[in-house]
Coordinates of C-alpha atoms (C1' of nucleotides) in Angstrom, one line a residue:
Chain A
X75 CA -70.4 -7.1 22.9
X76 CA -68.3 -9.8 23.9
X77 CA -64.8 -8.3 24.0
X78 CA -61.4 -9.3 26.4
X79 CA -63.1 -8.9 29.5
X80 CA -66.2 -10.5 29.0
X81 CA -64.2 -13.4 27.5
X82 CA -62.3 -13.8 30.5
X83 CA -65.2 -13.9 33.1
X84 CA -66.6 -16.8 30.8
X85 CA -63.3 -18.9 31.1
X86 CA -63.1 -18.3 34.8
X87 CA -66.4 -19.4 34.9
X88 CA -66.0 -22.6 32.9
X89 CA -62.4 -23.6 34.6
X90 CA -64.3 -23.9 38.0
X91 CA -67.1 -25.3 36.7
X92 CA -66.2 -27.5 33.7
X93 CA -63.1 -28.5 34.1
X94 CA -62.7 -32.3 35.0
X95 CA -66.1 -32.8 33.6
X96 CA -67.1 -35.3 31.1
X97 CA -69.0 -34.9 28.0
X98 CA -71.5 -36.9 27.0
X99 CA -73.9 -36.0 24.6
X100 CA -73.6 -33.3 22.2
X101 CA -76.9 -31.4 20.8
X102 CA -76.0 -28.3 17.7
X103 CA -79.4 -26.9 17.3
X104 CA -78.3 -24.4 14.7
X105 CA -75.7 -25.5 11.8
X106 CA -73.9 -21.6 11.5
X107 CA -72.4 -22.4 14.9
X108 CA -70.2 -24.9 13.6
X109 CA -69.7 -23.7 10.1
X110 CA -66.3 -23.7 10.8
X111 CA -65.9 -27.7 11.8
X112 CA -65.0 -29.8 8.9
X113 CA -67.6 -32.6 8.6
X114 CA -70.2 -30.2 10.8
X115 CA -72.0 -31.3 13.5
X116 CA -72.0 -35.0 13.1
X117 CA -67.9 -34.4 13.3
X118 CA -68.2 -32.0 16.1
X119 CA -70.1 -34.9 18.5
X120 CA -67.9 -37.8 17.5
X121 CA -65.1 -35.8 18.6
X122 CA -66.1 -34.4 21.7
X123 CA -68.3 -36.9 22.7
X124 CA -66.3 -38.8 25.8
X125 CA -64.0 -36.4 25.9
X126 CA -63.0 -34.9 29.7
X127 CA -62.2 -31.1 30.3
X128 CA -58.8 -30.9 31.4
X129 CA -58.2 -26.5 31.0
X130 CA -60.4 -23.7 30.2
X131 CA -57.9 -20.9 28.2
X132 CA -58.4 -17.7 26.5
X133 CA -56.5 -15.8 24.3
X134 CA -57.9 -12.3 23.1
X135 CA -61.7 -12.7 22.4
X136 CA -61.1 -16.6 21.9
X137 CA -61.9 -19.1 24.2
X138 CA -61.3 -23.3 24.3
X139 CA -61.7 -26.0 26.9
X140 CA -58.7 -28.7 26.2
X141 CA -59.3 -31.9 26.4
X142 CA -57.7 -35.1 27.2
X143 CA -56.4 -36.0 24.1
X144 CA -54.6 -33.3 22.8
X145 CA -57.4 -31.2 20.9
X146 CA -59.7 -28.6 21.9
X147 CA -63.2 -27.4 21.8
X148 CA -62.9 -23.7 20.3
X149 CA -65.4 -21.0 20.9
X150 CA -66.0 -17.5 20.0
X151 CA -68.8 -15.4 21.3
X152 CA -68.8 -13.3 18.5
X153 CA -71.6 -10.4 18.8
X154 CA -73.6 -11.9 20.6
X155 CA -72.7 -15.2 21.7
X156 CA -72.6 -16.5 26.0
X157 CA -71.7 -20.2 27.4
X158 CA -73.8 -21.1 30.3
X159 CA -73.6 -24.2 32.7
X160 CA -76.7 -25.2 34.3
X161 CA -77.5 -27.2 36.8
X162 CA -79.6 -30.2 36.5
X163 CA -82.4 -28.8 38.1
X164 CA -82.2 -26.1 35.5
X165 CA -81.9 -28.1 33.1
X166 CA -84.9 -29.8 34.6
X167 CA -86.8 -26.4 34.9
X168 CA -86.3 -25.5 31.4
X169 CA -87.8 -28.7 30.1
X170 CA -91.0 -28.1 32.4
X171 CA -91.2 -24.6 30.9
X172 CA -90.8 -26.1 27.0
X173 CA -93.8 -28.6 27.7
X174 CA -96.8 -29.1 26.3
X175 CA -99.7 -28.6 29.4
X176 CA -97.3 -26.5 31.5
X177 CA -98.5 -23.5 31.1
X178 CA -99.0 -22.3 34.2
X179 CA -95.2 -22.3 34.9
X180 CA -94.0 -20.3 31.8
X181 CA -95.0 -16.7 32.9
X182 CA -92.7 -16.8 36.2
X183 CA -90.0 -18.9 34.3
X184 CA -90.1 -16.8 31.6
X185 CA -89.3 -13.3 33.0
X186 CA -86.6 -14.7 35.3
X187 CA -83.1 -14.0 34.0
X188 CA -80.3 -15.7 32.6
X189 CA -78.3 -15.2 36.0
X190 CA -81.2 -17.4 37.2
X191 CA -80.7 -20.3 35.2
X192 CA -77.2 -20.7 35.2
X193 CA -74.4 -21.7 37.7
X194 CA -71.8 -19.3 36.6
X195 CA -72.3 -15.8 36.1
X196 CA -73.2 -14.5 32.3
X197 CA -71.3 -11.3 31.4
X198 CA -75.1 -10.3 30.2
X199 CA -78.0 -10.9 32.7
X200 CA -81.2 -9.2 31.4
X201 CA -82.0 -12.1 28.9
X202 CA -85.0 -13.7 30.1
X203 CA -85.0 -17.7 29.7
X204 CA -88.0 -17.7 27.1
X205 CA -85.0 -15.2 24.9
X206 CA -81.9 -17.4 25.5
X207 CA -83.6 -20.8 24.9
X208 CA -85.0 -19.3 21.8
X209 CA -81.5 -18.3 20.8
X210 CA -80.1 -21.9 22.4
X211 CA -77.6 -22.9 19.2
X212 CA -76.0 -25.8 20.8
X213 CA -76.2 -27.6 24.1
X214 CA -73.8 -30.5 25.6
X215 CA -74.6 -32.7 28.4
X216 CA -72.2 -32.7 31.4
X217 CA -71.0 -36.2 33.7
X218 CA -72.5 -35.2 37.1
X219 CA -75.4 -33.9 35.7
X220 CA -76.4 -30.6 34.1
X221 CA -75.4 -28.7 30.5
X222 CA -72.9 -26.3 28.7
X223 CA -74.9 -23.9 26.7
X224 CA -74.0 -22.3 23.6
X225 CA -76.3 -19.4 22.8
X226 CA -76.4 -16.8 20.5
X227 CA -78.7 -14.4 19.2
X228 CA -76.8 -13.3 15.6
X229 CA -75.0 -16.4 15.0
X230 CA -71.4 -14.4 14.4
X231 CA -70.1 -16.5 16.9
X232 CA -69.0 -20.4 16.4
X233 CA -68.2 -23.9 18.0
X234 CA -65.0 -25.8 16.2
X235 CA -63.0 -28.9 17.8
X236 CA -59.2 -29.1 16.7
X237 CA -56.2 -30.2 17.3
X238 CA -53.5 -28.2 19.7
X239 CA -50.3 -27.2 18.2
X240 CA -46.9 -26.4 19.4
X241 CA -46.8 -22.1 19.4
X242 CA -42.9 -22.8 19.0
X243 CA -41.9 -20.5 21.7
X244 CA -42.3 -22.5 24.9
X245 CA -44.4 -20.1 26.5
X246 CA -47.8 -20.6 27.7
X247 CA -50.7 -19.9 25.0
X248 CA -52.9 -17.8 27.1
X249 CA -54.5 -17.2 29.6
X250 CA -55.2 -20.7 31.9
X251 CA -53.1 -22.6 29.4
X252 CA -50.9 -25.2 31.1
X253 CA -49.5 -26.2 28.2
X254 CA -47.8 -24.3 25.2
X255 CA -50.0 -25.0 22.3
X256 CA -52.8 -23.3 20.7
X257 CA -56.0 -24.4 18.1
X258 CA -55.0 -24.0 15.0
X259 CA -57.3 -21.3 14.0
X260 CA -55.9 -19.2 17.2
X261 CA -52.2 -19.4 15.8
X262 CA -52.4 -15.9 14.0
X263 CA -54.1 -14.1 16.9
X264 CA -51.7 -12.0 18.8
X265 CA -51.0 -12.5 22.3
X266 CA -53.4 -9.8 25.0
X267 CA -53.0 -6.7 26.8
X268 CA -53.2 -9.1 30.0
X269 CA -51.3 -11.7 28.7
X270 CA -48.0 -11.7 31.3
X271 CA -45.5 -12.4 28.8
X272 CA -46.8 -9.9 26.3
X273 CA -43.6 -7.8 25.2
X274 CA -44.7 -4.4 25.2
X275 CA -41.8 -2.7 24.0
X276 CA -41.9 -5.3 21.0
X277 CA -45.8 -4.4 20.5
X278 CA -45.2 -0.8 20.3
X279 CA -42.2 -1.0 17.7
X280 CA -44.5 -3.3 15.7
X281 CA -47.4 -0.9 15.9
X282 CA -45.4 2.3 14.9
X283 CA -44.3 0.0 11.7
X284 CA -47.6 -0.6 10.4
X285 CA -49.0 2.0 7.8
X286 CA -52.5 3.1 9.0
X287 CA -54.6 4.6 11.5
X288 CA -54.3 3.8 15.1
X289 CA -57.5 2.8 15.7
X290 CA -56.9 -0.1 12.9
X291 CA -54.4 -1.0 14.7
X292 CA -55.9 -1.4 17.9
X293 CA -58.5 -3.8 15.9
X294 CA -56.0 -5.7 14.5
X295 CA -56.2 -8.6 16.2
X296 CA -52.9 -10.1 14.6
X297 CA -51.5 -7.2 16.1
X298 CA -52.8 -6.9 19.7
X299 CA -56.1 -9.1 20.6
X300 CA -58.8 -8.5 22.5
X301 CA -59.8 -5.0 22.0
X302 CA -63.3 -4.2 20.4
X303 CA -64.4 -0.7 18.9
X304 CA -66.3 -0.2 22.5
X305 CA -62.9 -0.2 24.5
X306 CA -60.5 1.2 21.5
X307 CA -63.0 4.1 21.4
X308 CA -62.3 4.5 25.0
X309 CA -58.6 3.5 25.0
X310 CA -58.4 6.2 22.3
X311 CA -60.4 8.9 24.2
X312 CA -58.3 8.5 27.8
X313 CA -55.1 8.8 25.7
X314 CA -56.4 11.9 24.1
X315 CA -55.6 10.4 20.8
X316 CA -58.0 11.0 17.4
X317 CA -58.9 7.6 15.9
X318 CA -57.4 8.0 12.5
X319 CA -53.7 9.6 13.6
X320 CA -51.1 7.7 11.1
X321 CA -49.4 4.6 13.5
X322 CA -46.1 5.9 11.6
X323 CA -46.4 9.2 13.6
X324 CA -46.8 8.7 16.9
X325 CA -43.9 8.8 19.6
X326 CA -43.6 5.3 21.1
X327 CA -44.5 7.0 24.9
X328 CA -47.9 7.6 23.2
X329 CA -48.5 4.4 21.9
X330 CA -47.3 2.6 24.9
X331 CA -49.6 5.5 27.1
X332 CA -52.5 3.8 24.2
X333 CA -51.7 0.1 25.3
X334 CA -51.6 1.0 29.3
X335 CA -55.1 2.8 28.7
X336 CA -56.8 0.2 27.3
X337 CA -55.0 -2.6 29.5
X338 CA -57.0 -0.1 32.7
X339 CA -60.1 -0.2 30.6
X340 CA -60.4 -3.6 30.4
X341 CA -59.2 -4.6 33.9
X342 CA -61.4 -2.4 35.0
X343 CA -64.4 -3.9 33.6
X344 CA -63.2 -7.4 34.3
X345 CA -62.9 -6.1 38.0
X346 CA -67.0 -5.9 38.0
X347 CA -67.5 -9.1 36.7
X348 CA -66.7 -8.5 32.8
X349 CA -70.1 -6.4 32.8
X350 CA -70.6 -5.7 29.1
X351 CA -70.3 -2.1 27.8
X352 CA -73.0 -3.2 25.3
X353 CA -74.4 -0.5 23.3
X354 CA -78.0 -1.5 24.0
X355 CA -77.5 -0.4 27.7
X356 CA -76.2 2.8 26.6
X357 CA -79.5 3.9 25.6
X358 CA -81.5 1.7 28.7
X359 CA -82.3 4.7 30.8
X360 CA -83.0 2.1 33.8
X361 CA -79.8 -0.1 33.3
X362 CA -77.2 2.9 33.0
X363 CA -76.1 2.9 36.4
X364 CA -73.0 1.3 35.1
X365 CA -72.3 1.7 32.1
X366 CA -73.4 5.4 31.8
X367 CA -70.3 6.7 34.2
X368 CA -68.4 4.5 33.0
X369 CA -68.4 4.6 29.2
X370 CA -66.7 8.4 28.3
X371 CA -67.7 8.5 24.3
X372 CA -68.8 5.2 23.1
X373 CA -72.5 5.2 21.5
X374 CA -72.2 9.1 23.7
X375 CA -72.9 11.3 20.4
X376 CA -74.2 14.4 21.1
X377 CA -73.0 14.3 25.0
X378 CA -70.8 16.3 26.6
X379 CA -66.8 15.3 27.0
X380 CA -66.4 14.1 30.7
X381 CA -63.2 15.8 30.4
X382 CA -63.9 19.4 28.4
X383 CA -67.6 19.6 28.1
X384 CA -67.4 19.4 24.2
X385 CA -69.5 17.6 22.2
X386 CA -69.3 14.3 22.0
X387 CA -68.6 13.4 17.7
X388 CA -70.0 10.5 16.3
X389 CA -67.8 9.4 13.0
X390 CA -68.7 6.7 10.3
X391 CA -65.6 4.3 10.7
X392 CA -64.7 0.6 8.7
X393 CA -68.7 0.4 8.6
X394 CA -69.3 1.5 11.6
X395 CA -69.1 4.4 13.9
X396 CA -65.7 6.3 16.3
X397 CA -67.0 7.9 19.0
X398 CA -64.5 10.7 20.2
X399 CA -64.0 14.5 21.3
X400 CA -62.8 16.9 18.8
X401 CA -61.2 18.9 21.1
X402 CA -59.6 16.5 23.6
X403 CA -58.4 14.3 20.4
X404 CA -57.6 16.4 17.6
X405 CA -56.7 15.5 14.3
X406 CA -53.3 17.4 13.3
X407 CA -53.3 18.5 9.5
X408 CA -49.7 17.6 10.1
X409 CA -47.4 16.1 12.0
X410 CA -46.0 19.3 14.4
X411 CA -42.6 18.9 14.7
X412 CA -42.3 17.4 18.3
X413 CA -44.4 14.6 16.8
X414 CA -41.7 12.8 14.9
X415 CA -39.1 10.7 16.7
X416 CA -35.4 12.4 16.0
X417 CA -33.4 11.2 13.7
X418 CA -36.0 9.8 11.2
Chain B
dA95 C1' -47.3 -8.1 0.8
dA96 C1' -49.9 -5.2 3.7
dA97 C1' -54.1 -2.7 4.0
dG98 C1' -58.9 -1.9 3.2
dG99 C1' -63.5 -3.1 2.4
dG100 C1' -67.5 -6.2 2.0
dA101 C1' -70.2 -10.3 3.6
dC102 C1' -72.2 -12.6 7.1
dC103 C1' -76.5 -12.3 10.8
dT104 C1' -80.7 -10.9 13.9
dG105 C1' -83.7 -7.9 16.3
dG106 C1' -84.5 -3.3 18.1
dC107 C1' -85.4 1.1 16.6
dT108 C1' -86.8 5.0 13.3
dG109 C1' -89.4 7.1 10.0
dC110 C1' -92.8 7.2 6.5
Chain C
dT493 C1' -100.4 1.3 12.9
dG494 C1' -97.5 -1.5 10.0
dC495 C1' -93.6 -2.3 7.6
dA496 C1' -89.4 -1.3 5.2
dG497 C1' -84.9 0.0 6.0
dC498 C1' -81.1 1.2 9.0
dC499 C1' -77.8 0.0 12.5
dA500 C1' -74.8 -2.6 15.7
dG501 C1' -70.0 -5.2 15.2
dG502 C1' -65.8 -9.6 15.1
dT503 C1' -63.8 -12.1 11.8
dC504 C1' -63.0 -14.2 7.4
dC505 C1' -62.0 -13.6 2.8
dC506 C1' -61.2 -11.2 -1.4
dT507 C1' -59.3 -7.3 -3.9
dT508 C1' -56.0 -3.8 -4.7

DNA sequence: AAAGGGACCTGGCTGC
DNA sequence: TGCAGCCAGGTCCCTT
């Protein structure tokens, strides 16, 4: 699942090789992507169409390209989403592959990989072509030749051009940002874990004032951004925390230990190339070189604890699952007395 | 107002 | 063997 680091490998991807670029022609294949553009795809062309790259900028799980006149293509990968460049000869090679009386050319096209077809490097690579053009939801044509793919299998994620507004604080608005604005829809997302001018000591006062479970608040992305249930789960397991613990509880060393725990997770995958912790792999005996030693409890039921040897427990959580150790994270019935900050 | 829960989506997997 | 149903999860939106 896209999350922070798989976000971030796309954006470095796109500022070398998109930036300065020209658009000119704009193809949305699938109306969901750009469910969220007033006026839809029609709307979505006029305004990008012409338009040259000037930044590629991230904040949390979203991503934009701004453009020279003040607005910015918006995306979010969603579930399931990746933005490819390809060349023109890949471009070229897919079209040879779609034809009619080309037959002959689609079994070796076909099982090559997404890392074959384009010029940067997808966070996900075992996609064959025949699966991501199947799943192509919106293609623009580059100046210089070649094309930006938008592709996604379950549609979660979306395309949306808008304008850039001021954040008010001067600052810059994430990651690659030379200037201090932000799309509109980005205003109410939080600043990152690897965001250089995220105050921590603010983010931890703000978490221990919320009302809920520390896992909610690692989701919230108005809160913190960029953490997904793959890397909280993990975040959560290395700081020895249960998922549901009361926010209100915790010491502010514990939550701060929280943030610098799943700051490490996530550097650490972007430091492979923002490889994907995606749950299919989990269970792909031949692709779990990675992923197995590095993923502690997530999608792990039933395994032992890298750290005790305990069970890994599987728990139903917000519709969908905490992975965790019992024994490494337990639950207190209530708060022990060294749990509560003096004086409250 | 803050917090929680459901909807949205597709394809791989499970179990009957 | 075929097919229905379950599961995965990020974000928006609605309810409490």
């Amino acid at each position: 699942m896209p999350e922070l680091p798989e976000a971030e490998t796309v954006r470095a991807g796109l500022a070398t090789h998109v930036v300065g670029r020209t658009v000119e022609s704009v193809s949305v294949l699938h109306p969901r992507t750009v469910r969220r553009q007033p006026g839809g795809p029609p709307e979505l062309a006029a305004r990008l169409t012409g338009r040259t790259v000037t930044a590629a900028v991230r904040r949390g799980k979203y991503l934009w390209l701004s453009l020279d006149d003040d607005q910015a293509l918006l995306a979010h990968l969603g579930m399931s989403g990746q933005l490819l460049v390809l060349s023109g000869d890949a471009v070229a090679g897919v079209a040879a592959l779609r034809a009619p009386g080309r037959p002959a050319a689609a079994p070796f096209l076909a099982d090559r990989t997404v890392a074959d077809l384009s010029v940067t490097r997808p966070p996900s690579t075992v996609r064959t072509i025949s699966t991501t053009t199947a799943h192509l939801r919106a293609r623009l044509g580059l100046s210089g030749g070649g094309e930006l793919w938008f592709v996604d299998q379950r549609t979660f994620g979306h395309l949306l051009v808008t304008e850039l507004v001021p954040t008010g604080d001067g600052a810059p608005g994430g990651h690659g940002s030379p200037v201090p604005a932000l799309p509109g829809p980005v205003a109410h997302i939080a600043r990152d874990l690897l965001d250089p001018a995220l105050d921590v000591p603010a983010l931890v006062s703000r978490t221990r004032r919320r009302r809920t479970e520390i896992k909610r608040a690692l989701l919230d992305q108005a809160l913190v951004s960029g953490v997904g249930n793959i890397y909280a789960d993990e975040a959560l397991w290395r700081s020895r925390l249960h998922p549901t613990r009361p926010t209100d509880r915790l010491r502010p060393a514990a939550v701060r230990e929280l943030f610098t725990h799943a700051a490490a997770v996530m550097r650490e995958a972007l430091a492979v190339g923002g490889t994907s912790f995606d749950a299919l792999y989990v269970d792909v005996d031949g692709a779990a070189g990675y992923f197995a030693r590095s993923l502690a409890v997530y999608g792990r039921a039933g395994t032992p604890c890298p750290r005790c040897g305990t069970p890994v427990r599987r728990a139903a959580f917000m519709n969908r699952s905490s992975f965790f150790c019992a024994r490494c994270q337990p639950l207190p019935r209530r708060p022990a007395p060294d749990q509560r900050p003096a004086g409250r």
